[in-house]
Amino acid sequence: MRRFYLRTMGCQMNDHDSEVITGLLLSLGYKPTDNLEDADLILYNTCCVRENPERKVYGHISSFRELKEKNPELIIGICGCMTQQKNELKKILKRLPHVDLIFGTHNIHRLPELLQRATNGEKVVEIWDEAEYSEGQDFRDSLPVERKDRLKAFVNIIYGCTNFCTYCIVPYVRGKEHSRLPEKIIEDVHSLVNDGYKEITLLGQNVNAYGKDLSKGVSFSNLLRKLDKINGLERIRFMTSHPKDMGDDLIEAMADLGKLCEHLHLPVQAGGSSLLKRMNRGYTRAKYIDLVSKIKSAIPDISLTTDLIVGFPGETEEDFEETLSLVKEVEFDSAFTFIYSPREGTPAAKFSNQIPEEVKKERIYKLIELQNNISEKKMKSLVGTSQEVLVEGMSEDGVVGRTRTNRQVYLDGTKDLIGQVFKAEITEAGTWTLRGRLI
Ligand code: SAH
Ligand code: SF4
Ligand code: F3S
């Protein structure tokens, strides 16, 4: 029996691609392993949004040379976003000559043939610049998927990104925005519900641009309204939304629809309008703040989360202060904070005034401290409230689930509660998790 070791880096898009890759490998008779020494195939699904994960890939895969010396039949593969960048691909070929199989993000469905060729001793490199899609066509539609979870499932609704924020590599590696047809998505969700799934997360780099590239008029809020009618489905989430595409129709849908959860991940990136402009984000500070107040008044118990970048080229002390003041004003429930990482091929990598590492670090510590205090305060404010919890699994001394706002809650209880929705009173709050009592 052949075994594979699959390591996934990056965002949910990659997590879900790995579920498809796993499905394909199982259908070929491979079994998964967590032990590198046992593997006949080691595959890294890579991310290139920042430099750190890239470095890891070079470090890890260099060290697999020894494994290959011990087992010459071992196939080492790299896929995912790093391979889609021409210069990175050259670097991979030069620095990691013992890699046997390289494929991109647009040709995952070709894995069975590519793997066969690699097994026959060929060095296989196949990257497509763009998937050769016609409207509504999707190579992944009929592929097997091996999902990690039995209650919650990812469903792709839109691939790629056409926003070209000046710091970001994603549009270059994931291609143009390409929406799946609504009927295909609805069919997927029906079949997930038939298989016992309770929650779906609609995926895309920019989910609220859904439908803009389709000729028949369908919008993201239309799609949500249709999905909300599916019997047996408990919860709908989505990720990630762009502030510039956050229309009133979507806010209304979030306020109206019972299954749509009260959580919105709305990356702001920076607090000052001049930075936002140089990032090419398509909104100003004032517009973002207006948008947030509209959302909060339509959906009062919304949990708002965000992404923030510090140390963008030319970021002055005043710019950074504007980011801090926006964070204070909006009071996000939580935030992913990143140090700007120059990405070759993006405009910002060539901007003058790159910020020294020490300054970037100092700024991120300040920002994290501020946000942690806010996160903690928001969690504490939930003590004594009643929350709807979907129980997802076992914990050390009971069960664990999530609120509609995507907060983790520990409860007393036994296995039979898994998959069910309960009301719980929150009794304790830490910075990241809650404890509650079933009502
Ligand atoms: N499509 C999503 C997320 C894309 S990548 C969106 O637009 O919100 C996830 C996050 O990584 C981004 O929101 C951004 O905060 C961060 N990011 C992207 N490029 C980066 C870079 N070059 N350096 C540091 N952080 C970056
Ligand atoms: Fe990157 Fe901007 Fe697209 Fe998000 S919207 S993936 S940050 S280019
Ligand atoms: Fe990384 Fe690719 Fe996602 S670059 S963030 S894995 S789309």
PDB file of N, CA and C and ligand atoms in Angstrom, residues 49 161-171 205-206 242 269 281, ligand 2:
ATOM      1  N   VAL A  49       1.992  34.215   0.303  1.00  0.00           N
ATOM      2  CA  VAL A  49       1.480  35.548   0.633  1.00  0.00           C
ATOM      3  C   VAL A  49       2.486  36.339   1.477  1.00  0.00           C
ATOM      4  N   CYS A 161      -8.738  36.457  -7.681  1.00  0.00           N
ATOM      5  CA  CYS A 161      -8.959  37.819  -7.191  1.00  0.00           C
ATOM      6  C   CYS A 161      -8.453  38.781  -8.251  1.00  0.00           C
ATOM      7  N   THR A 162      -9.213  39.844  -8.493  1.00  0.00           N
ATOM      8  CA  THR A 162      -8.811  40.814  -9.505  1.00  0.00           C
ATOM      9  C   THR A 162      -8.631  42.187  -8.880  1.00  0.00           C
ATOM     10  N   ASN A 163      -8.384  42.230  -7.571  1.00  0.00           N
ATOM     11  CA  ASN A 163      -8.297  43.532  -6.905  1.00  0.00           C
ATOM     12  C   ASN A 163      -6.914  44.171  -6.941  1.00  0.00           C
ATOM     13  N   PHE A 164      -5.898  43.382  -7.017  1.00  0.00           N
ATOM     14  CA  PHE A 164      -4.539  43.906  -7.095  1.00  0.00           C
ATOM     15  C   PHE A 164      -4.223  44.953  -6.031  1.00  0.00           C
ATOM     16  N   CYS A 165      -4.432  44.617  -4.780  1.00  0.00           N
ATOM     17  CA  CYS A 165      -3.900  45.450  -3.703  1.00  0.00           C
ATOM     18  C   CYS A 165      -2.378  45.453  -3.913  1.00  0.00           C
ATOM     19  N   THR A 166      -1.741  46.597  -3.687  1.00  0.00           N
ATOM     20  CA  THR A 166      -0.357  46.728  -4.173  1.00  0.00           C
ATOM     21  C   THR A 166       0.648  45.843  -3.439  1.00  0.00           C
ATOM     22  N   TYR A 167       0.271  45.334  -2.250  1.00  0.00           N
ATOM     23  CA  TYR A 167       1.199  44.487  -1.484  1.00  0.00           C
ATOM     24  C   TYR A 167       1.017  43.015  -1.793  1.00  0.00           C
ATOM     25  N   CYS A 168      -0.051  42.650  -2.507  1.00  0.00           N
ATOM     26  CA  CYS A 168      -0.533  41.262  -2.462  1.00  0.00           C
ATOM     27  C   CYS A 168      -0.223  40.456  -3.709  1.00  0.00           C
ATOM     28  N   ILE A 169       0.214  39.225  -3.499  1.00  0.00           N
ATOM     29  CA  ILE A 169       0.610  38.340  -4.590  1.00  0.00           C
ATOM     30  C   ILE A 169      -0.554  37.486  -5.105  1.00  0.00           C
ATOM     31  N   VAL A 170      -1.636  37.420  -4.311  1.00  0.00           N
ATOM     32  CA  VAL A 170      -2.713  36.462  -4.628  1.00  0.00           C
ATOM     33  C   VAL A 170      -3.248  36.576  -6.067  1.00  0.00           C
ATOM     34  N   PRO A 171      -3.539  37.800  -6.575  1.00  0.00           N
ATOM     35  CA  PRO A 171      -4.085  37.868  -7.934  1.00  0.00           C
ATOM     36  C   PRO A 171      -3.146  37.269  -8.996  1.00  0.00           C
ATOM     37  N   GLN A 205     -11.484  34.458  -2.203  1.00  0.00           N
ATOM     38  CA  GLN A 205     -10.627  35.565  -1.771  1.00  0.00           C
ATOM     39  C   GLN A 205     -11.466  36.806  -1.588  1.00  0.00           C
ATOM     40  N   ASN A 206     -12.572  36.860  -2.304  1.00  0.00           N
ATOM     41  CA  ASN A 206     -13.414  38.036  -2.270  1.00  0.00           C
ATOM     42  C   ASN A 206     -14.849  37.586  -2.524  1.00  0.00           C
ATOM     43  N   HIS A 242     -14.655  41.864   0.964  1.00  0.00           N
ATOM     44  CA  HIS A 242     -13.904  43.107   0.737  1.00  0.00           C
ATOM     45  C   HIS A 242     -14.810  44.292   1.059  1.00  0.00           C
ATOM     46  N   GLN A 269      -6.939  46.401   6.789  1.00  0.00           N
ATOM     47  CA  GLN A 269      -5.507  46.510   6.443  1.00  0.00           C
ATOM     48  C   GLN A 269      -4.782  47.691   7.085  1.00  0.00           C
ATOM     49  N   ARG A 281      -6.826  49.926  -1.937  1.00  0.00           N
ATOM     50  CA  ARG A 281      -7.920  49.179  -1.330  1.00  0.00           C
ATOM     51  C   ARG A 281      -9.305  49.641  -1.804  1.00  0.00           C
TER      52      ARG A 281
HETATM   53 FE1  SF4 B   2      -4.951  40.202  -2.008  1.00  0.00          FE
HETATM   54 FE2  SF4 B   2      -6.361  42.414  -2.072  1.00  0.00          FE
HETATM   55 FE3  SF4 B   2      -7.160  40.305  -3.486  1.00  0.00          FE
HETATM   56 FE4  SF4 B   2      -7.308  40.261  -0.858  1.00  0.00          FE
HETATM   57  S1  SF4 B   2      -8.443  41.649  -2.213  1.00  0.00           S
HETATM   58  S2  SF4 B   2      -6.522  38.637  -2.161  1.00  0.00           S
HETATM   59  S3  SF4 B   2      -5.528  41.405  -0.211  1.00  0.00           S
HETATM   60  S4  SF4 B   2      -5.319  41.497  -3.833  1.00  0.00           S
END
